[in-house]
XYZ file of C-alpha atoms in Angstrom:
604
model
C 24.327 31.588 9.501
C 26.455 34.177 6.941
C 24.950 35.937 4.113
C 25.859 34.016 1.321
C 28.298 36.929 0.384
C 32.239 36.693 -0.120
C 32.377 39.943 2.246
C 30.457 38.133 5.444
C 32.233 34.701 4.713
C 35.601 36.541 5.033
C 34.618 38.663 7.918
C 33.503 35.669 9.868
C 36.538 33.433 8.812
C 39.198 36.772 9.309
C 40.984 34.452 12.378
C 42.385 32.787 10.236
C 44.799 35.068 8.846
C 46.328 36.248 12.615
C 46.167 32.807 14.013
C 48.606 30.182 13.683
C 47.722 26.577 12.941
C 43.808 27.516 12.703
C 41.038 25.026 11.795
C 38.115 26.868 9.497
C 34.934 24.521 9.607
C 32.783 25.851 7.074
C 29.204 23.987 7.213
C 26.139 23.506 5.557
C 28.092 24.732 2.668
C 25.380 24.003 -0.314
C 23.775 27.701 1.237
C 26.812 29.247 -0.231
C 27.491 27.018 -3.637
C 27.109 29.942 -5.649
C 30.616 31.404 -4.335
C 32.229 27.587 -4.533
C 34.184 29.381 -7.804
C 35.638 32.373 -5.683
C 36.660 30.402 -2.501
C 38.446 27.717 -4.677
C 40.225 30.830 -6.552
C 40.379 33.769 -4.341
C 39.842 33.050 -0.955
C 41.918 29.941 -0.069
C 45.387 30.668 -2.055
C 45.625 34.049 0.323
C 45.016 31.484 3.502
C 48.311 31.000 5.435
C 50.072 28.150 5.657
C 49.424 25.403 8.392
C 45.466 26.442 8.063
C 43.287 23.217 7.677
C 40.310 24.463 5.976
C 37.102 21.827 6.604
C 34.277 22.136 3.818
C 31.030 20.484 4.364
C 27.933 20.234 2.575
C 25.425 18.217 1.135
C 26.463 18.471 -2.679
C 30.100 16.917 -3.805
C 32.619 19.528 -4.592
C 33.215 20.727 -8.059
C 34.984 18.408 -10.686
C 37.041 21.326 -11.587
C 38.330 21.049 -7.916
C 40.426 17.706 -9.042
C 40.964 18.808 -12.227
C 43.609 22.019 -11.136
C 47.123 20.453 -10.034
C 47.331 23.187 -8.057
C 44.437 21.543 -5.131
C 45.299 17.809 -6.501
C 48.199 17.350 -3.291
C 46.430 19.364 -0.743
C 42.504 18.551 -1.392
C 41.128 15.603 0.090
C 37.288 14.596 -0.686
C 35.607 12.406 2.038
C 32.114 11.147 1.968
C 30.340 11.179 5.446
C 28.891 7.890 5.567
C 26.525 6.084 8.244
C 28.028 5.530 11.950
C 29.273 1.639 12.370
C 27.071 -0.624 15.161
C 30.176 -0.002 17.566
C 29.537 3.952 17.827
C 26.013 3.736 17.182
C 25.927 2.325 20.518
C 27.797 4.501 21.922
C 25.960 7.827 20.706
C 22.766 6.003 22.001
C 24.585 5.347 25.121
C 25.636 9.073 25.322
C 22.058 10.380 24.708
C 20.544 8.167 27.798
C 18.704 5.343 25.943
C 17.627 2.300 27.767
C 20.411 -0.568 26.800
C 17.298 -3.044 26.163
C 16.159 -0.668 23.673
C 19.838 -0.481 21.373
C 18.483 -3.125 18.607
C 14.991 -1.868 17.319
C 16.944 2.125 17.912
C 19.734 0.809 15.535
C 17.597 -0.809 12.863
C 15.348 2.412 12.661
C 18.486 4.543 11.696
C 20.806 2.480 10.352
C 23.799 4.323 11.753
C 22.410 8.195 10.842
C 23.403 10.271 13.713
C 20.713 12.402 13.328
C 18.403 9.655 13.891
C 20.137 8.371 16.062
C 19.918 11.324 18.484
C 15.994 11.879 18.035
C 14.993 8.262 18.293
C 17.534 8.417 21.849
C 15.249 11.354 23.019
C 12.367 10.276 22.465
C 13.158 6.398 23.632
C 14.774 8.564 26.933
C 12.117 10.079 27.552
C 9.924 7.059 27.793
C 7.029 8.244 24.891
C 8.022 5.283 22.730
C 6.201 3.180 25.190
C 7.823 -0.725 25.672
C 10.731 -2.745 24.232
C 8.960 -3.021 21.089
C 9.838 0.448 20.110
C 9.068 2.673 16.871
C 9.340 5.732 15.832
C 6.569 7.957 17.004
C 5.684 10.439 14.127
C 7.241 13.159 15.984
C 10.814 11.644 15.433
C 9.771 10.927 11.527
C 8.259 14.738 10.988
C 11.789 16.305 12.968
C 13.912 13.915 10.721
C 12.316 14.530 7.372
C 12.214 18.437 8.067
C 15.958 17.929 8.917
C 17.256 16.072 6.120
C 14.142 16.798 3.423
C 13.002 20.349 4.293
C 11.057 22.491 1.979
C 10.344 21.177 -1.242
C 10.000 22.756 -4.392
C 6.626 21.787 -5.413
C 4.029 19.212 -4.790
C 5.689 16.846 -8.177
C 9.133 17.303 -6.356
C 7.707 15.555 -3.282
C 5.559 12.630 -5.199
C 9.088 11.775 -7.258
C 10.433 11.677 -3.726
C 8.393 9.752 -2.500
C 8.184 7.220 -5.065
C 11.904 6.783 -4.723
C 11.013 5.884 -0.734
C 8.739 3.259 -1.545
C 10.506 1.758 -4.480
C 13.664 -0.443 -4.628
C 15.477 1.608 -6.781
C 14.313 4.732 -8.914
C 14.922 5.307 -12.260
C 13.533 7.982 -14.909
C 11.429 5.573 -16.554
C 9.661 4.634 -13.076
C 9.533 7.968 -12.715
C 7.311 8.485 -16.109
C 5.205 5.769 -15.257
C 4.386 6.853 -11.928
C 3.906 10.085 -12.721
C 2.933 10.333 -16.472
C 2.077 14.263 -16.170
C 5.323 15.667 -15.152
C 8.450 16.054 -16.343
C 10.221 12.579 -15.087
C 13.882 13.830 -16.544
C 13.861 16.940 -14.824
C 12.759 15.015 -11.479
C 14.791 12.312 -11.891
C 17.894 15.187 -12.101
C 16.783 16.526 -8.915
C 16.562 13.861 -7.180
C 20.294 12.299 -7.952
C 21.397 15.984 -6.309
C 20.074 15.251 -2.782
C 22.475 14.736 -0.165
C 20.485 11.528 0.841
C 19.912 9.832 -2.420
C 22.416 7.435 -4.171
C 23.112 6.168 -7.023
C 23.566 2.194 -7.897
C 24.065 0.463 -10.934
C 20.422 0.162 -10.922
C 18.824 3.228 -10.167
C 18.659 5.914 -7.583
C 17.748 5.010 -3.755
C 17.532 7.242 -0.507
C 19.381 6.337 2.476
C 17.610 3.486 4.891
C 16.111 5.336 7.505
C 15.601 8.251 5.139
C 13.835 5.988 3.193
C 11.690 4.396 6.074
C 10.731 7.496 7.107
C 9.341 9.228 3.798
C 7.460 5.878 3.290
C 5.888 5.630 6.807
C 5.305 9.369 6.676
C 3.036 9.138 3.327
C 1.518 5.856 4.604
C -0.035 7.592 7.400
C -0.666 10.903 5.986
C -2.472 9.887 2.978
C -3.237 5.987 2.854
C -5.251 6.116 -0.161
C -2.525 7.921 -1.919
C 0.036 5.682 -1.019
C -2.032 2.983 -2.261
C -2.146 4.636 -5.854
C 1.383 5.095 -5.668
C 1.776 1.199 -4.577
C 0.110 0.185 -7.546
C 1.126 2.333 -10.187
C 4.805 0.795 -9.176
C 3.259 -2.643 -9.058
C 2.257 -2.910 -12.471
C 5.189 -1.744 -13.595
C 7.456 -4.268 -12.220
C 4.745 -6.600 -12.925
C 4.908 -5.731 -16.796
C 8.848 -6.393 -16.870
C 8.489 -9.676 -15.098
C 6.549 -11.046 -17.016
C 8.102 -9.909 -20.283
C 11.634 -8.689 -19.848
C 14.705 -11.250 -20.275
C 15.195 -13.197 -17.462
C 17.900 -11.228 -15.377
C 15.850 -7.975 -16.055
C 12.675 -9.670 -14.667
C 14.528 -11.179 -11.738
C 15.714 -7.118 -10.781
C 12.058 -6.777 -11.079
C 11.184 -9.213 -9.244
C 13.317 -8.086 -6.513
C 11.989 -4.757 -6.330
C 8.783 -6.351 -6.142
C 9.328 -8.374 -3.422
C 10.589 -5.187 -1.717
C 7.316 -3.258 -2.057
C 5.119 -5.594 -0.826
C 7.662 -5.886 2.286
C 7.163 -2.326 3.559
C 4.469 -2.887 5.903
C 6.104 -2.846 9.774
C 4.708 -6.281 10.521
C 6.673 -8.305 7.684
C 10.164 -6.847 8.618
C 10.722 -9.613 11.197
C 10.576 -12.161 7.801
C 13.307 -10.644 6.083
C 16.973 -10.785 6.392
C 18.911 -8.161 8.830
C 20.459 -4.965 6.921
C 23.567 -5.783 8.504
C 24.047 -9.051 7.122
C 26.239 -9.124 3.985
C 24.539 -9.511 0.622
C 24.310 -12.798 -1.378
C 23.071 -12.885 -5.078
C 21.515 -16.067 -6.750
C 23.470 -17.827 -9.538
C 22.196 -21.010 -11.584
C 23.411 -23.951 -10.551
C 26.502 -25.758 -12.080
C 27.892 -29.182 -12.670
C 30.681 -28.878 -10.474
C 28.039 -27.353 -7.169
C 26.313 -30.900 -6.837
C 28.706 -32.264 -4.392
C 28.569 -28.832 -2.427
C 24.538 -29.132 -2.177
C 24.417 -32.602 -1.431
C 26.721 -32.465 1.561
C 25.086 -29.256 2.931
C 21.455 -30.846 2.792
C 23.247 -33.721 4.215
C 24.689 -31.631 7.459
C 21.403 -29.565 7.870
C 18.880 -32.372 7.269
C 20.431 -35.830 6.948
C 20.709 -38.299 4.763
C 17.522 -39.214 3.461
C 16.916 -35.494 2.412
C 20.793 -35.724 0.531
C 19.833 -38.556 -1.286
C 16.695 -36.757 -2.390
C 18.584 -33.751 -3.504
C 21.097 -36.410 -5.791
C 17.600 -37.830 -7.020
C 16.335 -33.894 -8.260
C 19.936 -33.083 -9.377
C 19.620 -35.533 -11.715
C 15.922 -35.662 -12.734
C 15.791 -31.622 -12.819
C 19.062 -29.686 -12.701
C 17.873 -26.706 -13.723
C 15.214 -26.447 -11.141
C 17.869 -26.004 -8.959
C 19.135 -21.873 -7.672
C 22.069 -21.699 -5.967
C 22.738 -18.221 -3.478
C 26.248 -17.269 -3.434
C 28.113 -14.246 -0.947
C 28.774 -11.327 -2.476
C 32.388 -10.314 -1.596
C 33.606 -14.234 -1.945
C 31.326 -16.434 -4.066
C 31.040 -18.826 -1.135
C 27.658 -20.997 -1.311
C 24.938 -20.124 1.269
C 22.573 -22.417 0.152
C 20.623 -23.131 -2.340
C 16.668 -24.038 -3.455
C 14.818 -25.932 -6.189
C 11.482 -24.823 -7.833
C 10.170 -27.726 -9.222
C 8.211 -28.266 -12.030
C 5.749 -31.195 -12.093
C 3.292 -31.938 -14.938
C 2.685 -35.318 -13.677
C 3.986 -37.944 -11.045
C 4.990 -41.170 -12.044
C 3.564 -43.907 -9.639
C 6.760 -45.931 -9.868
C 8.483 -42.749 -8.685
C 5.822 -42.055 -6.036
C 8.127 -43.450 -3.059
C 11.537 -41.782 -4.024
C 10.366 -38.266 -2.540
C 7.510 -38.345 0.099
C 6.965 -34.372 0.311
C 6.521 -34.185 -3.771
C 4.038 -37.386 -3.088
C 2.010 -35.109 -0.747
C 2.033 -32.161 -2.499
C 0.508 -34.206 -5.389
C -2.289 -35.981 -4.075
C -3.198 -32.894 -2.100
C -3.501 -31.310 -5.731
C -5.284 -34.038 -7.339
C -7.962 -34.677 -4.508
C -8.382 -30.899 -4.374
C -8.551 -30.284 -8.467
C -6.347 -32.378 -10.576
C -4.266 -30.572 -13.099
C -6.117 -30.369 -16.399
C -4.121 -30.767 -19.835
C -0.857 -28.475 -20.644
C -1.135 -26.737 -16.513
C 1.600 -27.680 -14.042
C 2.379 -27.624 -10.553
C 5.547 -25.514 -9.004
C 7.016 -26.460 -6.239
C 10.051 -24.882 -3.683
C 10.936 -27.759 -2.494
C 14.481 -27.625 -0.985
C 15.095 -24.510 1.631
C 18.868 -25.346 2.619
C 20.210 -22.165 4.081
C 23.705 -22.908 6.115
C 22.959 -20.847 9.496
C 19.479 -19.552 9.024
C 17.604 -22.819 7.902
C 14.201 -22.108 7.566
C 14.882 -18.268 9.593
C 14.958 -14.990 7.771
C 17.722 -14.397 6.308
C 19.863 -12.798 2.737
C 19.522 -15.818 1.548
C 15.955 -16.351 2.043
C 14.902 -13.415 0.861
C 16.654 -14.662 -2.841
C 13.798 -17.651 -1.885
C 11.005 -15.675 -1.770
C 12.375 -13.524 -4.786
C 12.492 -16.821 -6.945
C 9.017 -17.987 -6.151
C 7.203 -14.703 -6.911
C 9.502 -14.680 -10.155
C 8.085 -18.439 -11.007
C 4.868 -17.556 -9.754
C 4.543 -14.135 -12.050
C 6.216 -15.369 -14.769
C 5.081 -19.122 -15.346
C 2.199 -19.725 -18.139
C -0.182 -22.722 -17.022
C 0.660 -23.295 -13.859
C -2.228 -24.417 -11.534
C -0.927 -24.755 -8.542
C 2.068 -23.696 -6.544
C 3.568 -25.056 -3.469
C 5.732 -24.099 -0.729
C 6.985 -27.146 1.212
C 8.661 -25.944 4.704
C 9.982 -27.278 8.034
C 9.140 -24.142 10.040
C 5.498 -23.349 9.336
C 4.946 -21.943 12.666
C 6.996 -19.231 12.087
C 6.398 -18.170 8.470
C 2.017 -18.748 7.970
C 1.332 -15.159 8.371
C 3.934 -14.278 5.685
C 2.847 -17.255 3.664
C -1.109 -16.015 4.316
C -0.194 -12.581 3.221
C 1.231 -13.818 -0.064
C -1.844 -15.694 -0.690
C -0.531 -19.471 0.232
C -2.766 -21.609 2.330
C -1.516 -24.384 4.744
C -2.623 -27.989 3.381
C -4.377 -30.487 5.760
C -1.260 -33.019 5.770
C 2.351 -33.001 6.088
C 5.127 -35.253 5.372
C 8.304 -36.378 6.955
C 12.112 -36.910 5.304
C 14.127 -38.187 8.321
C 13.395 -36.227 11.527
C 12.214 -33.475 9.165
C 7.738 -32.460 9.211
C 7.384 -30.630 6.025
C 4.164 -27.898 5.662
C 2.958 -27.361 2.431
C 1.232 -24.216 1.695
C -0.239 -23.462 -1.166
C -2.384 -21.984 -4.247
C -5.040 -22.885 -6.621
C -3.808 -20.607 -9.369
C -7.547 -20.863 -11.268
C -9.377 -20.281 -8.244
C -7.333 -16.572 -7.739
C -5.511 -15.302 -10.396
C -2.726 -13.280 -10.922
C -4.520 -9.574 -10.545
C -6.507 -10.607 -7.555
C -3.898 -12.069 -5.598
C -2.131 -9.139 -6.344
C -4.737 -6.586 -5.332
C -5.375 -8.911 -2.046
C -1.570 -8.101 -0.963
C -2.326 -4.628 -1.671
C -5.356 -4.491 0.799
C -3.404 -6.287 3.393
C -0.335 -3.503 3.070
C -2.455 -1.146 5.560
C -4.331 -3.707 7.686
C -1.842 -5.747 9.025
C -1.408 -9.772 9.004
C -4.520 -11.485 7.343
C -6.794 -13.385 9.376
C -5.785 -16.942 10.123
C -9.711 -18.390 10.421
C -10.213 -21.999 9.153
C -13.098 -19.895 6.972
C -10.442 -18.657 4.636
C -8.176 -21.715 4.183
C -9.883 -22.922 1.242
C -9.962 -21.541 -2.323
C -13.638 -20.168 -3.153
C -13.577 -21.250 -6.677
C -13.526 -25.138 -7.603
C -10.928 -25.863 -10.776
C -13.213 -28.842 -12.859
C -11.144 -31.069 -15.081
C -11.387 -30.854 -18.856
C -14.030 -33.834 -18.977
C -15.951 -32.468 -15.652
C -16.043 -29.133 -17.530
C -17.606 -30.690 -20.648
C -19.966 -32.943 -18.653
C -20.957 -29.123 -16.712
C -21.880 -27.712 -19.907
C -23.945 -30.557 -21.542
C -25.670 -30.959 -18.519
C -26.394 -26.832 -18.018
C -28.054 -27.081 -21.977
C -30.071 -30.091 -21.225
C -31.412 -28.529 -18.017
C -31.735 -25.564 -19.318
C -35.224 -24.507 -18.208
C -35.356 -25.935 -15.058
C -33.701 -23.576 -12.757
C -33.559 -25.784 -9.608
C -31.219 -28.658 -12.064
C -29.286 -25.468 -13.161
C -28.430 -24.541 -9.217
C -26.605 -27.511 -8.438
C -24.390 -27.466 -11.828
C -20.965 -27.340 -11.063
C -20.328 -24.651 -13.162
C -21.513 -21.622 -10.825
C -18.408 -23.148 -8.687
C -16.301 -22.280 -11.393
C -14.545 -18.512 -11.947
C -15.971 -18.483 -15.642
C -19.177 -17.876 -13.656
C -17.490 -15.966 -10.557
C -15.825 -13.417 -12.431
C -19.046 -12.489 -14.282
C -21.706 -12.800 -12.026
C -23.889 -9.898 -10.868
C -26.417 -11.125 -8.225
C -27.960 -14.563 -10.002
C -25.507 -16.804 -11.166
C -28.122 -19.074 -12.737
C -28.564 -16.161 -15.119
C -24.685 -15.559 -15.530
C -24.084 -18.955 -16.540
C -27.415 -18.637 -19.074
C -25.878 -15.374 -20.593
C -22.748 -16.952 -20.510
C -23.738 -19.857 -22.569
C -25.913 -17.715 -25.003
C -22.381 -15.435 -25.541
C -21.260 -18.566 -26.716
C -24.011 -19.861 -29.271
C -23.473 -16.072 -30.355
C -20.013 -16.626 -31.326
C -21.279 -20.109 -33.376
C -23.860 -17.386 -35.038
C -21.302 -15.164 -36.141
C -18.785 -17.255 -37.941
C -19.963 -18.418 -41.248
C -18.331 -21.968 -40.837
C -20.216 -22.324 -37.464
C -23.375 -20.468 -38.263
C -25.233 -23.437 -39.510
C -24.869 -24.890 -35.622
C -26.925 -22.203 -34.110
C -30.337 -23.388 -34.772
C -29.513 -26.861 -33.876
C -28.458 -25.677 -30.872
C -30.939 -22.718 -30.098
C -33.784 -25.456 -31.435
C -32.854 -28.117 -29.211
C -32.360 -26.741 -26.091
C -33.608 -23.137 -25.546
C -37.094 -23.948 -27.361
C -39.356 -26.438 -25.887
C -39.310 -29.703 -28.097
C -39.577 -33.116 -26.477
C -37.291 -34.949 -28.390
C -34.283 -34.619 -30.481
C -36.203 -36.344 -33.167
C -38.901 -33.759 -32.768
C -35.842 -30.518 -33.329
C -34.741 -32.381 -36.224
C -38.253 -32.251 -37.914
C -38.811 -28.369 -36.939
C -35.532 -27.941 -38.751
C -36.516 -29.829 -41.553
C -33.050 -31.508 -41.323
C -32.193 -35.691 -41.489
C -31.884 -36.697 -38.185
C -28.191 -38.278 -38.860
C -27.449 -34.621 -39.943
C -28.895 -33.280 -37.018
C -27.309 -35.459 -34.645
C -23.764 -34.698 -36.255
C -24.472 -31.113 -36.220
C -25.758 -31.395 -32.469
C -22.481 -32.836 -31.276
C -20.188 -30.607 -32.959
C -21.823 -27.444 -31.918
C -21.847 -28.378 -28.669
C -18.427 -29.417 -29.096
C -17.999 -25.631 -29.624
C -19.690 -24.268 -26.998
C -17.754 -26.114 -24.962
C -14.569 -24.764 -26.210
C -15.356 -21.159 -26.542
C -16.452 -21.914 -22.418
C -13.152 -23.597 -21.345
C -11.337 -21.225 -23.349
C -12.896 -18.198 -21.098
C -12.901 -20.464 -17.691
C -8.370 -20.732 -18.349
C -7.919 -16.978 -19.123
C -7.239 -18.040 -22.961
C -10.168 -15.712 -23.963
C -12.528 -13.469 -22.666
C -16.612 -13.315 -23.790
C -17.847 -10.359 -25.684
């Protein structure tokens, strides 16, 4: 409340050079950083002795501060970090807040006395309504003017709040995000603010700091933060699917964060409080440590089943480990299943359901898979949000994004009460069956992989980050694409050429069921799958080792002869000729069609 001026600061400290023992509290010192140089060299060496001199501001002190021996004995540095849960209570005690109302106050500011006091006022006061309480946007706007204030221009506040939404922030998310500005400069900026740190990983803003430049932009501008969303998305998505493993698995986590933001999911992640626990691959010498912990938390029949994967698929297996000790928390598997021996078939009842769920529903075809989490052993949250979980759900959007051919995924889990919205949200269905280990009902939810792909499963989670939960009607349970077998498929397309002009046969082909036709259709899809099918005899046209297999083709089914014997004498060709010709081109047609219905290629 000085002017920044070495003659007002020593006017307004002068008591300290007639008093005794005097403590000088100098705050909000980053007003006055541009006399940091004289105070350090003028001011302080004429203070008395017995003065304790208290400095505090938002930036760190000078390096040049440690580096003179003469302040190395007397200078001590102290970060002011969040409050603990003990005198978090008590401020909120202090300021008058409803006991009943301590838990949701202390998760919204994680121990920042600021926000502490405003969320107490308003909670006081009664305006935050029930027990269920959030901030009202009058806490977030006097918390953000607080700590964010004026900013110095309209890219200053997008970089800042891309670093709220994101797990961490780095210069090159910065350059993605926000390809017309200068990301290096931002990204400079934004390490200087009292409220951002820095991790081995990137820059991040303090919790509720964080929480409340996200909710802020999420109300103020929706469509914006949308943009934002999925600029961010993509990236992560990009080095999933095509950075080394432990870069895509960072990814992956930040991924996993963004889609989390919305209010409604908190309650399905682990608390902030709890300490952290990484993922590590499993080792030899873990198996007797995973087989006794399934064996406390769900009995024997589910140990013995654990033995049987350990063996049969070790490396499906991802143990979670504590941070500070390396103790096991638990563990999961993400199986990998191409096909299911009958022999097996008893050993593992849940893996048997999953199965025949998938092949009564649509079988795998040649070179897919299915992947499924099939152990969930957590040692004091099983099957409850937790650290540990949230590795789970980290792993199985990392297997989901990153996998090539898989069909179907599968989530099998003891608790599907509890977790379906989450599991609806993230695009997972819940199967009409179940199966027991023991005492144990597993749920398994899951995903046709060809019926939504990748990009509109992810766009669906977008939607979903502003509406809430997704509906849990019976009407969207099932997939609204069918997945045909390689032979179906074939059978389809012979069938669509031989009923070619008969519209009515063409309306019941199973192909329209299929996304080839979904993902091109426009309002017939009789007339898709016809301009589908002549993309195809286009391709034949247009490579000179094919091109002699258009007229066959074009002569036998889109012109109007009665026979094959008849095309064969219009193309003045020997009917053995004809016949080999007809089966190979419609060999290719075939191919080019399966080829665009699996995402291998796309049609002109």
């Amino acid at each position: 409340m000085i002017d920044p001026s070495p003659a007002a600061f020593r006017a307004a400290a002068s008591d300290v050079f007639r008093k005794k023992h005097a403590v000088l509290l100098v705050d909000s010192f980053e007003r006055c950083a541009d006399m940091e140089e004289w105070l350090r060299g003028w001011f302080l060496p004429q203070v008395p002795a017995g003065v304790l001199v208290v400095v505090a501001g938002r930036l760190p002190p000078d390096p040049l501060w440690k580096a003179d021996l003469a302040w190395s004995d007397v200078l001590q540095v102290l970060p002011l970090g969040e409050l603990g849960p003990a005198d978090s209570a008590a401020l909120l005690s202090s300021r008058g807040a409803d006991a009943a109302l301590h838990e949701p106050l202390l998760r919204f500011a994680a121990g920042h006395p600021l926000a502490l006091r405003l969320a107490a006022e308003v909670a006081a006061q009664g305006e935050s309504g029930d027990v269920e309480w959030t901030p009202v946007r009058s806490v977030v706007e006097r918390l953000l003017s607080h700590l964010v204030g004026d900013l110095p221009s309209p890219a200053h506040r997008r970089a800042l709040e891309v670093c709220g939404h994101a797990l961490d922030t780095t210069e090159e998310l910065l350059r993605v995000v926000l390809p017309d500005e200068d990301a290096g400069e931002l990204f400079t900026w934004l390490r200087q603010l009292p409220f951002i740190r820095c991790g081995r990983f990137g820059a991040y803003p303090h919790d509720v700091v964080r929480d409340s430049l996200d909710s802020d932009l999420r109300w103020r501008d929706p469509e914006g933060y949308k943009a934002m969303h999925r600029a961010i998305r993509g990236h992560l998505v990009e080095r999933i699917r095509h950075a080394p493993e432990q870069e895509a698995l960072r990814a992956t986590g930040g991924y996993n964060y963004i889609i989390s933001r919305a209010d409604w999911i908190r309650k399905f992640h682990g608390n902030r409080q709890e300490s952290g626990a990484f993922e590590a691959p499993f080792r030899t010498e873990d198996t007797d440590v995973l087989i006794e912990m399934t064996r406390q938390m769900e009995g024997e029949e589910s140990a013995a089943l654990v033995a049987y994967w350990l063996r049969e698929q070790p490396e499906a297996f991802h143990v979670h480990r504590r941070y500070s000790t390396g103790e096991v928390l638990g563990f999961m598997a993400w199986l990998r299943l191409e096909s299911w021996d009958e022999e097996a078939r008893p050993v593992d009842p849940v893996v048997t359901a999953a199965w025949d769920y998938v092949r009564s529903a649509a079988p795998l075809r040649r070179g897919e898979h299915l992947g499924m989490a099939r152990f969930l052993v957590h040692q004091g949250s099983y099957h409850r949000p937790s650290r540990s979980w949230d590795l789970v759900h980290m792993r199985v959007i990392f297997e989901i994004l990153r996998a090539e051919r898989c069909a179907w995924s599968c989530v099998a889990n003891a608790n599907a009460d509890f977790w379906e919205p989450l599991m609806r949200y993230m695009g997972m269905y819940k199967a009409p069956l179940s199966a027991s280990v023991g005492d144990l009902s597993f749920s398994l939810f899951v995903h046709d992989w060809r019926a939504v792909r990748i990009e509109e499963w992810a766009e669906r989670i977008d939607s979903c980050l502003l509406s809430g939960p997704p509906s849990l009607s019976p009407a969207d349970s099932q997939p609204r694409f069918t997945s045909l077998s390689r032979a179906d498929f074939d059978a389809a397309v012979r069938d669509a050429l031989r009923s070619w002009h008969d519209p009515y046969q063409l309306a019941t082909n199973p192909l329209l069921r299929c996304r080839l036709v979904a993902d091109h259709v426009d309002d017939n899809a009789v007339m898709t799958l016809r301009r589908l099918i002549k993309k195809a005899l286009a391709r034949l046209e247009a490579n000179p080792r094919t091109a002699h297999l258009h007229p066959v083709l074009t002569t036998t089914f889109l012109a109007r002869v009665s026979t094959q014997e008849a095309a064969a004498r219009r193309l003045n060709m020997p009917f053995s000729t004809y016949r080999r010709h007809l089966t190979r081109g419609i060999g290719q047609v075939r191919e080019h069609l399966w080829r665009w219905e699996t995402g291998d290629d796309v049609p002109d």
